[in-house]
Structure formats: structure tokens, C-alpha cells
XYZ file of N, CA and C in Angstrom:
651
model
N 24.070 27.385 -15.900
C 25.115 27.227 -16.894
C 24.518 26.754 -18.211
N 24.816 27.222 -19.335
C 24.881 27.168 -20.499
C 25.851 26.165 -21.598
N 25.293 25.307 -22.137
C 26.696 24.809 -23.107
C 26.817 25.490 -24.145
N 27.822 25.326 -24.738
C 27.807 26.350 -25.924
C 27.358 25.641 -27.787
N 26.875 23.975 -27.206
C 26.624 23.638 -28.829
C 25.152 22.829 -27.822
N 24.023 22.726 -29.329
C 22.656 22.423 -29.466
C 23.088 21.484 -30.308
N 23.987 20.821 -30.387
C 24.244 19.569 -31.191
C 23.820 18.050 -30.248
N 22.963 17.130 -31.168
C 22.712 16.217 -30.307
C 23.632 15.172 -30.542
N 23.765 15.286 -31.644
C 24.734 13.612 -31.951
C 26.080 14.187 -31.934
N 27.081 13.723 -30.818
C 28.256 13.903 -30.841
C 28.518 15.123 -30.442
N 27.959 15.646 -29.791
C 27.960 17.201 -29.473
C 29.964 18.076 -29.291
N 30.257 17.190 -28.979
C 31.978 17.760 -28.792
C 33.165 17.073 -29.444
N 32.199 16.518 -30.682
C 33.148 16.189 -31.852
C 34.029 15.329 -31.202
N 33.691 14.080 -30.512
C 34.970 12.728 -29.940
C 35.098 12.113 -31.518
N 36.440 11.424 -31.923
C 36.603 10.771 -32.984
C 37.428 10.049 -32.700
N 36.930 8.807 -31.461
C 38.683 8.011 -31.232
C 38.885 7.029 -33.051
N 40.049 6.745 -32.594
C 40.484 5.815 -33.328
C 40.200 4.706 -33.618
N 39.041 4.128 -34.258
C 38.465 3.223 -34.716
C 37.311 3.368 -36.485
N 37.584 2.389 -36.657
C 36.288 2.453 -38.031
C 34.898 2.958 -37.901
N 34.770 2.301 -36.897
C 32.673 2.600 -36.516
C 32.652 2.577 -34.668
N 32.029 3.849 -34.922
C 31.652 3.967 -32.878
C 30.497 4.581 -32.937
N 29.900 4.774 -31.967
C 28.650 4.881 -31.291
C 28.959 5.954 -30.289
N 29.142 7.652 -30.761
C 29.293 8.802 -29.779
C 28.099 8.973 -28.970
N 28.858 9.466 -27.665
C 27.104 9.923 -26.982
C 26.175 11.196 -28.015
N 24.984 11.083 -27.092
C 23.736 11.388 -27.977
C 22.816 11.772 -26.704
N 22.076 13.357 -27.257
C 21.450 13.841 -26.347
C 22.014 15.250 -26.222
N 21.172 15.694 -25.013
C 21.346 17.273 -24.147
C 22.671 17.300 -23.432
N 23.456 18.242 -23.735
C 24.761 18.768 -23.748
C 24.688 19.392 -22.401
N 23.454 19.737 -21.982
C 23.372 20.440 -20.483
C 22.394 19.991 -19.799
N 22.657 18.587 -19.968
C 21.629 17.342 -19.074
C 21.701 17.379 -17.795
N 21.198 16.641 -17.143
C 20.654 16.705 -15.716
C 21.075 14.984 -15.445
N 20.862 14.542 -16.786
C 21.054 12.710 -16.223
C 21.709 12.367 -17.681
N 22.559 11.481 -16.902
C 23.755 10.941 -18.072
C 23.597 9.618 -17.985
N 23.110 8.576 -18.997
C 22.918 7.621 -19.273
C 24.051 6.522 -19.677
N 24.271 5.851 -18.982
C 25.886 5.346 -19.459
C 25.583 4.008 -19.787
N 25.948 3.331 -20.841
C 26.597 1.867 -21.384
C 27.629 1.526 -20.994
N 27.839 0.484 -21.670
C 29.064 -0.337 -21.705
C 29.377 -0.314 -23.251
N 29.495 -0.675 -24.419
C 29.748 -0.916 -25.643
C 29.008 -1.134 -26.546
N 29.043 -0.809 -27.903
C 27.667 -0.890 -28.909
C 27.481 -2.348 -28.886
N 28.856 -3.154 -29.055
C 28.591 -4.654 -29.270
C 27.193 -5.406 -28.455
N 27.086 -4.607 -26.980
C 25.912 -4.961 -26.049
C 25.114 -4.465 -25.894
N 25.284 -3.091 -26.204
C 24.226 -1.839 -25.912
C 23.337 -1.391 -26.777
N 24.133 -1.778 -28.577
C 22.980 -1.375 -29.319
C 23.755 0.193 -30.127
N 23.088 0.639 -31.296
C 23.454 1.658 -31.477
C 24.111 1.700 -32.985
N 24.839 0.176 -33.441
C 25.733 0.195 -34.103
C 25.145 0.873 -35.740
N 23.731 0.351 -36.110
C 22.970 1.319 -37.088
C 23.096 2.326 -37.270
N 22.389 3.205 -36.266
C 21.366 4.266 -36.420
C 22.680 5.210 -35.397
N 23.784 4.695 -34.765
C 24.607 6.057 -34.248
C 23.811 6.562 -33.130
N 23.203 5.705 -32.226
C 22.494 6.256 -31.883
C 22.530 5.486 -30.131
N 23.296 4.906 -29.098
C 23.090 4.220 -28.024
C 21.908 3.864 -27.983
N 21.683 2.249 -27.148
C 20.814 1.721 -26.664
C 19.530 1.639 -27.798
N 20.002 1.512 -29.166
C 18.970 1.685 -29.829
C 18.867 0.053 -30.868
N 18.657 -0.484 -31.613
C 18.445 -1.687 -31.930
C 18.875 -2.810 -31.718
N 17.966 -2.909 -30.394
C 18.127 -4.556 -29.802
C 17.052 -4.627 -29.459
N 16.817 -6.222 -29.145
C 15.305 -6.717 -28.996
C 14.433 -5.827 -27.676
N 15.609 -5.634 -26.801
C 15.225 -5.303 -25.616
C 14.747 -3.311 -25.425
N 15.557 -2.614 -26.610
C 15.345 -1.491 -26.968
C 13.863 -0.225 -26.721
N 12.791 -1.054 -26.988
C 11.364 -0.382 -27.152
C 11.148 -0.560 -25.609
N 11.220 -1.517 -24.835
C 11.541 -1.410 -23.277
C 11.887 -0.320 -22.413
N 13.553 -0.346 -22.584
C 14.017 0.772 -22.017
C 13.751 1.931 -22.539
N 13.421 1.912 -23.468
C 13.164 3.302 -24.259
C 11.627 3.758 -23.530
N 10.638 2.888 -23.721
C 9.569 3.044 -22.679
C 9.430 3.229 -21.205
N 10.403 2.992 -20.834
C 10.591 3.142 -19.128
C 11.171 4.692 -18.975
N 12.101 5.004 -20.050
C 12.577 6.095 -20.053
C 11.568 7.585 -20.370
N 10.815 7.215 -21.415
C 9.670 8.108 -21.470
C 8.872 7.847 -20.517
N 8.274 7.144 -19.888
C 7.749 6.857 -18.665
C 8.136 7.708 -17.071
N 9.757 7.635 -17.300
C 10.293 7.860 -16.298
C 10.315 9.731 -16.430
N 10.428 10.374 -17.935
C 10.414 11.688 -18.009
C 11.609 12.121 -18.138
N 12.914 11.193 -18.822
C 13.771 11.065 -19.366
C 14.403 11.357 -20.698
N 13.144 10.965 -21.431
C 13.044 11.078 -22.877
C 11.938 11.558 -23.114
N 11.085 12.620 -24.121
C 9.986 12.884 -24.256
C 9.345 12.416 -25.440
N 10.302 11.954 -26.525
C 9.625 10.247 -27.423
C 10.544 9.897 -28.022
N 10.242 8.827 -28.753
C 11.479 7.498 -29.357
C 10.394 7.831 -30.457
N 11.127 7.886 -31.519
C 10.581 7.556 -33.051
C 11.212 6.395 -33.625
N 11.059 5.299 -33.265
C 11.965 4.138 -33.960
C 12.197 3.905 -35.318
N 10.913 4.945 -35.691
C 11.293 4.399 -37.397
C 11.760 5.542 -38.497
N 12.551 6.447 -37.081
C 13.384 7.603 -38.165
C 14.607 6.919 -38.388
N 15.619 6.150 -37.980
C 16.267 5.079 -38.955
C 17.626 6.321 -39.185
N 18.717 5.391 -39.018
C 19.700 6.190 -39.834
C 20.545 6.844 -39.549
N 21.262 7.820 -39.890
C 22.499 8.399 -38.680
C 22.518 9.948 -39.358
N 21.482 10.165 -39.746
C 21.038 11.706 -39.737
C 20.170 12.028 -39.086
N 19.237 11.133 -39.170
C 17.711 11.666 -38.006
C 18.039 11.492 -37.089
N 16.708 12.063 -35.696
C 17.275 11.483 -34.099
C 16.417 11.031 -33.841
N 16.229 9.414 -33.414
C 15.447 8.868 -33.216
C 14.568 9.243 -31.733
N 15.331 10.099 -31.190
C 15.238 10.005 -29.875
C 15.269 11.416 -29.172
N 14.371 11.998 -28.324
C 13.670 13.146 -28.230
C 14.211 12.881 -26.759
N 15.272 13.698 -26.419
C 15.505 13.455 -24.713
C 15.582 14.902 -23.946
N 14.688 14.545 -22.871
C 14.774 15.657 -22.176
C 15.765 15.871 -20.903
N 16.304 16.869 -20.996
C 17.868 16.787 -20.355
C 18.440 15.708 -19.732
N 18.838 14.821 -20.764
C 19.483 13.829 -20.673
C 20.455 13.535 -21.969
N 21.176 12.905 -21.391
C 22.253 12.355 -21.956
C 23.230 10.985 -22.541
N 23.065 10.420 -23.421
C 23.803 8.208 -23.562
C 24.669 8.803 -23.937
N 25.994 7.461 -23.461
C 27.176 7.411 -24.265
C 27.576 6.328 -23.310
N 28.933 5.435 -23.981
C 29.323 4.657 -23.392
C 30.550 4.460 -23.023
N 30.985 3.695 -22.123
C 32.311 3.438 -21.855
C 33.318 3.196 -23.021
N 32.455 2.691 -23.661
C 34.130 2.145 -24.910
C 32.989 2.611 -26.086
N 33.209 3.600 -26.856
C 32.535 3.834 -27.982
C 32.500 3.558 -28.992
N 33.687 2.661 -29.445
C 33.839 1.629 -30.394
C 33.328 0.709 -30.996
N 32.950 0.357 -31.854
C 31.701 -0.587 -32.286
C 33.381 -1.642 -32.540
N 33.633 -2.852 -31.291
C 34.063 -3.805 -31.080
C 34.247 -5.145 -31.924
N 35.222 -5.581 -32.562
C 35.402 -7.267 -32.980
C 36.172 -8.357 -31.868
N 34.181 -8.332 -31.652
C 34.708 -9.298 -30.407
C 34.343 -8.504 -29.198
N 34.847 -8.901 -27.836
C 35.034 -8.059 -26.803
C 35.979 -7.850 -26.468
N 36.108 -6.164 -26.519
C 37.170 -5.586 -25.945
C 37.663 -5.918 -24.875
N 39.240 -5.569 -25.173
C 40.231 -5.920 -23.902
C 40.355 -5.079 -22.814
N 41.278 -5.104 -21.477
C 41.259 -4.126 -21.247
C 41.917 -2.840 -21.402
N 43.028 -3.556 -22.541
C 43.682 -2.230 -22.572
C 43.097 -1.464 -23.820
N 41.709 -2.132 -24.088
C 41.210 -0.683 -25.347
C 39.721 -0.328 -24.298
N 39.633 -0.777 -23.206
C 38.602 -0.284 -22.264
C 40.268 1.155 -21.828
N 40.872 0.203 -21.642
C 41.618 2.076 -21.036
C 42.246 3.048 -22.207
N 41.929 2.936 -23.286
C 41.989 3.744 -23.936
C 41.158 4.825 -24.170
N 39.622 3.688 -24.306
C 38.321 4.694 -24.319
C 38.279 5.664 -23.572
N 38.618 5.231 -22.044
C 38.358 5.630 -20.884
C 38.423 7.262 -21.336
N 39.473 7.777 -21.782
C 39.693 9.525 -22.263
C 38.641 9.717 -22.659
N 37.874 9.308 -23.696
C 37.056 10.296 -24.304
C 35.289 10.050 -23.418
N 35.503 8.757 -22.507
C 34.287 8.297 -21.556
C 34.166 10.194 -20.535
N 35.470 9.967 -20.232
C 35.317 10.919 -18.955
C 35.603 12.249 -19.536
N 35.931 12.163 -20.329
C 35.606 14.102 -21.204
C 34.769 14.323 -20.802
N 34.029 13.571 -21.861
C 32.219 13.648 -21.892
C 31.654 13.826 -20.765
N 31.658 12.844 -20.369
C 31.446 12.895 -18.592
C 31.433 14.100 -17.527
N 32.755 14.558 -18.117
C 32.998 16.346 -17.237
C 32.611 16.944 -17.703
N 32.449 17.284 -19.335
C 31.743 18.450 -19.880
C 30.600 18.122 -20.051
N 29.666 16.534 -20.141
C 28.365 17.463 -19.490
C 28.073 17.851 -18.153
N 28.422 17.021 -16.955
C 28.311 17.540 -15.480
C 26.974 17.344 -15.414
N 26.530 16.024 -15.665
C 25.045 15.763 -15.034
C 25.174 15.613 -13.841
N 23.655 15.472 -13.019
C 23.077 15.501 -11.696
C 23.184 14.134 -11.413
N 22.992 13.023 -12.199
C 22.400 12.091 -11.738
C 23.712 11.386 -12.989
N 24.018 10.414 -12.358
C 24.740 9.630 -13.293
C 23.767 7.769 -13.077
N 23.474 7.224 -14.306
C 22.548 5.794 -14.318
C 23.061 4.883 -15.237
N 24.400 4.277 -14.596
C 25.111 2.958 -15.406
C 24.036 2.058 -15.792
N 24.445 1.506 -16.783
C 23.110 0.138 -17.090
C 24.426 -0.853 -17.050
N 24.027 -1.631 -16.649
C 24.573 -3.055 -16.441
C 25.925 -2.920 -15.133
N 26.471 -4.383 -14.920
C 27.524 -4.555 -14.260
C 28.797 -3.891 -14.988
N 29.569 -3.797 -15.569
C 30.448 -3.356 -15.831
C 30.569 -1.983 -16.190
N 29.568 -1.123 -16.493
C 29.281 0.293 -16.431
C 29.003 0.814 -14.386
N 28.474 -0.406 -14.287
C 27.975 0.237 -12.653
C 28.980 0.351 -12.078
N 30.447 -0.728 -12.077
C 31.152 -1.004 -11.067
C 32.664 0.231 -11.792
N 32.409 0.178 -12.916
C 33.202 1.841 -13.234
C 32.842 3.585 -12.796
N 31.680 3.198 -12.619
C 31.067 4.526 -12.252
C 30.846 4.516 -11.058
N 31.069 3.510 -9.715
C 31.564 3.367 -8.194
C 32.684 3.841 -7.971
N 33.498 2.761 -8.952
C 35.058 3.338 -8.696
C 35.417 4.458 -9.197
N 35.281 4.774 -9.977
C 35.867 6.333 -10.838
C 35.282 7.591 -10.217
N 33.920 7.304 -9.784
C 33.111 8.507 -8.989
C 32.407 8.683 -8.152
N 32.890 7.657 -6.977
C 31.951 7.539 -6.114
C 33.127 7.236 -4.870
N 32.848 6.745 -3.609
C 33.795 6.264 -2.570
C 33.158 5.443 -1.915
N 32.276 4.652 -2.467
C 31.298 3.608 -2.299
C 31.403 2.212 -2.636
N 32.790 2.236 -3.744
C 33.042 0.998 -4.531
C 33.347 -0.490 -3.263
N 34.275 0.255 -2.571
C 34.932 -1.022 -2.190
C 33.531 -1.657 -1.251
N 32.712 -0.781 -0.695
C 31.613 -1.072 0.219
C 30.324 -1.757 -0.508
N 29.973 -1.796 -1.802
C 29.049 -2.092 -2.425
C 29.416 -3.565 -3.876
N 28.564 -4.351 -3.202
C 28.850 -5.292 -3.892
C 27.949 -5.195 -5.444
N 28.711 -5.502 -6.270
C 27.908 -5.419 -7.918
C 27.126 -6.548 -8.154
N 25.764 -6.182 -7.091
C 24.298 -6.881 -7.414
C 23.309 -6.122 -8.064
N 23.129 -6.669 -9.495
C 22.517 -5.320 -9.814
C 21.160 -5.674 -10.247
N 20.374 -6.844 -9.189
C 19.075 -7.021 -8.748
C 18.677 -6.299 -8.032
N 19.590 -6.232 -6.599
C 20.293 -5.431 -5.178
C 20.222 -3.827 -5.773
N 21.015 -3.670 -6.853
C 21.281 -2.098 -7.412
C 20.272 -1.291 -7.839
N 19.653 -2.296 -8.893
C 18.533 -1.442 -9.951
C 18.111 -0.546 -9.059
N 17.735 0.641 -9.706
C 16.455 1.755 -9.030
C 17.397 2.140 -7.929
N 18.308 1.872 -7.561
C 18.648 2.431 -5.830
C 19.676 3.682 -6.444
N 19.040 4.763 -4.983
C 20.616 5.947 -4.779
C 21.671 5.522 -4.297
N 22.852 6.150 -5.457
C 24.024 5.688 -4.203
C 24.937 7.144 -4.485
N 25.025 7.959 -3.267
C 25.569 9.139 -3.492
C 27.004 9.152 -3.879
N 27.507 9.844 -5.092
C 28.977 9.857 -5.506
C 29.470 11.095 -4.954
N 30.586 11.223 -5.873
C 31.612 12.095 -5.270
C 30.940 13.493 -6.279
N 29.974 14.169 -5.962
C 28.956 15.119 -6.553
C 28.152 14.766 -7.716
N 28.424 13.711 -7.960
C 26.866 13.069 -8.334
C 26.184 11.922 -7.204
N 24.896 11.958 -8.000
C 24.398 11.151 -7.469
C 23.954 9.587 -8.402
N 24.374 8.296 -8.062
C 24.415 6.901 -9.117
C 23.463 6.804 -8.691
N 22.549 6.161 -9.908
C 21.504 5.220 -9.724
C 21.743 4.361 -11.071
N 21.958 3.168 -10.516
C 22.482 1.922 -11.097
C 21.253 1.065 -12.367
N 21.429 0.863 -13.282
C 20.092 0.538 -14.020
C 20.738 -1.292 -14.592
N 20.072 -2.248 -14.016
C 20.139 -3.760 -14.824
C 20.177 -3.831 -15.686
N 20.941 -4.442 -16.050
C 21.132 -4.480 -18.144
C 20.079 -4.806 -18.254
N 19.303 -4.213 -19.476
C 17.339 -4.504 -19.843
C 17.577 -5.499 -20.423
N 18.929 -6.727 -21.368
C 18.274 -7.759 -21.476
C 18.202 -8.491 -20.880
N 18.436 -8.726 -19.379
C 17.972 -9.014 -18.596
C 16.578 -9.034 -17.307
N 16.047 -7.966 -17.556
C 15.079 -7.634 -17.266
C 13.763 -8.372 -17.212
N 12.935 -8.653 -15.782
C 12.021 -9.660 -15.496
C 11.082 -8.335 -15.111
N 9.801 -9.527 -15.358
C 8.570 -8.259 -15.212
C 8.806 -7.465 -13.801
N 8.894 -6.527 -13.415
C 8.653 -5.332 -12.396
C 9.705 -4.581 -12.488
N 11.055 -4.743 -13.638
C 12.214 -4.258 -13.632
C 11.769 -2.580 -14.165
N 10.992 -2.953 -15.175
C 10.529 -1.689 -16.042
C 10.182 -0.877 -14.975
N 8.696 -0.716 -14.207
C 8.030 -0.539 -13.298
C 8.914 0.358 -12.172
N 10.282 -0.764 -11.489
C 10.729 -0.380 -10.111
C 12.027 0.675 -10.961
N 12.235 0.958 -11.987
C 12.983 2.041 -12.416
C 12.302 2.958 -12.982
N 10.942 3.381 -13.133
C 9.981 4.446 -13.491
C 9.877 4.660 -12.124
N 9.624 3.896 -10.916
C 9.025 4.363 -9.944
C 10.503 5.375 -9.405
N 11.250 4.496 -9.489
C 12.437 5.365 -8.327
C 13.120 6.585 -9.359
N 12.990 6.502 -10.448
C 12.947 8.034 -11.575
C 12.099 9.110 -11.138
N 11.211 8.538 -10.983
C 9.612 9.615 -10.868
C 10.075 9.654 -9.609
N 10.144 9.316 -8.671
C 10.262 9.691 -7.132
C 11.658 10.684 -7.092
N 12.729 10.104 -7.882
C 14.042 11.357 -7.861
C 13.571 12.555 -8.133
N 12.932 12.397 -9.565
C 12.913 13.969 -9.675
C 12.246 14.520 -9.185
N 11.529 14.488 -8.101
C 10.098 15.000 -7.366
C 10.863 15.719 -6.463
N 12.457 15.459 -5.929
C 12.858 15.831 -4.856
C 14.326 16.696 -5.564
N 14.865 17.339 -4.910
C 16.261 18.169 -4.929
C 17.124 17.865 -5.481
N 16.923 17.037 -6.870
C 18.175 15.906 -6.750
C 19.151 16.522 -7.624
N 19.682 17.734 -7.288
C 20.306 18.889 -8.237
C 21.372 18.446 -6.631
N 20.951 18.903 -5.286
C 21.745 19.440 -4.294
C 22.914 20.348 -4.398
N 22.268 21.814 -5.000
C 23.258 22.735 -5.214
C 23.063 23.688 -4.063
N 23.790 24.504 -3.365
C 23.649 25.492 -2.745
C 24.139 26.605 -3.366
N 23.751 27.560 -3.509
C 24.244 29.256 -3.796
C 25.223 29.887 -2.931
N 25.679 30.236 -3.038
C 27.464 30.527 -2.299
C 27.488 32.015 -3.294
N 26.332 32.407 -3.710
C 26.638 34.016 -4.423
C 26.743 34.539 -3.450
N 26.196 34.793 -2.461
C 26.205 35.682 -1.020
C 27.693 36.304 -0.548
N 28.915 35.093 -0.941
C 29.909 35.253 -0.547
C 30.729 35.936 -1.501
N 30.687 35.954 -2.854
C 31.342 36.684 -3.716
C 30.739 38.032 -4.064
N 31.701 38.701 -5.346
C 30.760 39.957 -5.642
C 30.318 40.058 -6.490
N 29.319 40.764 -6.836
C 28.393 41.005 -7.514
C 26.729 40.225 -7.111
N 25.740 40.088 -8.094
C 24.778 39.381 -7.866
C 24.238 38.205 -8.619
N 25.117 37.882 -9.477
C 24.664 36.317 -10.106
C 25.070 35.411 -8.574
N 24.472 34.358 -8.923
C 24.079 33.271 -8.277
C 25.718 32.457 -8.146
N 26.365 31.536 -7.493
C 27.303 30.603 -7.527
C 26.902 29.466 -7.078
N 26.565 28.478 -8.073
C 26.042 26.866 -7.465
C 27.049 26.099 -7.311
N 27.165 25.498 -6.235
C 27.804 24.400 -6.028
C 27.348 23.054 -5.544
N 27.785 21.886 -5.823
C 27.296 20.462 -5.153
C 28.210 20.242 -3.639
């Protein structure tokens, strides 16, 4: 499958209702969808850009090229025309895209929620990788059938599979939190995913007509 825009910033034109937000950013026909929680925590509010100026930033951004996620970070293209950020089929955006006064409530977390899970369906990544607790324990419940069974430890979480409802979660620790081997044990279990199937599509063309292919999860 094909998307139909090569646009990285904002690729499907979201414009909720607010002054300043932080749209996802990246490959429109990603493989891994990178999820936040809010610019207020995540970063981004500059440069338009997720997960991008905070102390903790050159980190994850390094684990991510590491991991074969991103293929480079230019930190010092600056700005909300350039792209700082060179990703290989992948995908950021966050739960509440709003650049926040204060922390949001929940009834402007359920507002976001529409334009979270657009995004969400129209890209149709493989791999979905909440960062922090409150991105992880939305992306259990909303897409997975794992929630009520899995407690939100996300020492316990980091780096681990947890199969959803046709994706597959792998849960990422908020990086400013992050103690030495955090970097490390999420390159390792990246590099080990993609080594293996982690598409799990089968072809079901056999059963229809003609001869293109039909993938399904």
C-alpha cells in the first residue's frame, strides 16, 4: 500500500482548535508510529517538530538512529520549515497535540483523542511505541485487550512486546527518566524486532480474483 502525500510535517492537514500544536511528523506509510503524550512534556513546541527540544532529546533521538528508526537528526536545522529529522518508516505524534497552559484536562485529552486516532488509522503502522505512562496505558486500552491484565510499570514495560489488537506495542519509558542501560535495552529489543516478521501479514490473494497480493494482520 501506498499513501497518497510525501508530506512530512502534518501530512493530512490536522488543525484542531488551538493557537500552537505540535502535528505528527514523519513517513505517512510507516512501519512504526511513535507516540507522546503532549508538547508541554514531549518537546516540539519550537521547531513543530515532536520529541525535539528537551534536555533529554539528543538521547532518544540517538537510540532511535541506533535502533534504525531514524536515519539522522540534524539538530541544528531549527525551525518549522526544515526537518530536523530524517525517519525511516516511521512516524511521532501525540495524544493531545496542543501545545498546553498548564496540563490538560481530561476533557481536552478527549477532544484530541479525534485527530490522535485519525492519524493513527491512516497511517496503520506495524508496531505502535508509546513513550511514557500515560501514552502506554492509552494505547493498551484503545488497542490492545491486554489493558486490564498489564500493570503500567514502565521499568517492567520498556523494550517489551505486547501484542495488540493488529498491532504490535512496544512500550518506551519517558527518556527523562531514563537511567544508564535504558538507551541500550531499547536499541537492543528494536534491532531484535526488526530482524524478525514483525509485519505478521498473510496473503489471502489466493482466495480472491485476479493476481495482486491481499495482506492481512
Amino acid at each position: 500500500m501506498q499513501n497518497v502525500t510525501d508530506r512530512t510535517r502534518n501530512p493530512f492537514g490536522m488543525t484542531p482548535d488551538c493557537e500552537r500544536y505540535v502535528p505528527g511528523y514523519g513517513d505517512a506509510n510507516a512501519d512504526f508510529h511513535v507516540i507522546g503524550d503532549h508538547p508541554g512534556i514531549h518537546g516540539g513546541i519550537e521547531s513543530g517538530v515532536p520529541f525535539t527540544g528537551e534536555p533529554w532529546s539528543d538521547a532518544f533521538h540517538d537510540a532511535l538512529v541506533a535502533a534504525g528508526l531514524f536515519e539522522a537528526v540534524d539538530d541544528d536545522s531549527g525551525g518549522e520549515t526544515a526537518d530536523p529529522i530524517a525517519v525511516a518508516k516511521t512516524f511521532l505524534s501525540y495524544l493531545h497535540m496542543c501545545v498546553p497552559d498548564g496540563e490538560p484536562t481530561a476533557e481536552s485529552y478527549d477532544d484530541m483523542e479525534r485527530f490522535f486516532d485519525a492519524e493513527l488509522r491512516a497511517i496503520a503502522a506495524h508496531v505502535l511505541l508509546p513513550v511514557g505512562a500515560r501514552a502506554t496505558d492509552h494505547v493498551l486500552r484503545q488497542y490492545t485487550a491486554r489493558a486490564w491484565k498489564t500493570e503500567i510499570d514502565m521499568d517492567a514495560l520498556h523494550g517489551e512486546e505486547i501484542l495488540g489488537s493488529g498491532w504490535l506495542v512496544v512500550p518506551i519509558k519517558d527518556p527523562a527518566e531514563w537511567t544508564p542501560g535504558d538507551a541500550d535495552r531499547l536499541v537492543d529489543a528494536l534491532c531484535t524486532l526488526r530482524a524478525t516478521d514483525f509485519r505478521r501479514e498473510s496473503d489471502l490473494g489466493r482466495f480472491v480474483a485476479g493476481n495482486d497480493p491481499y495482506l492481512v494482520r
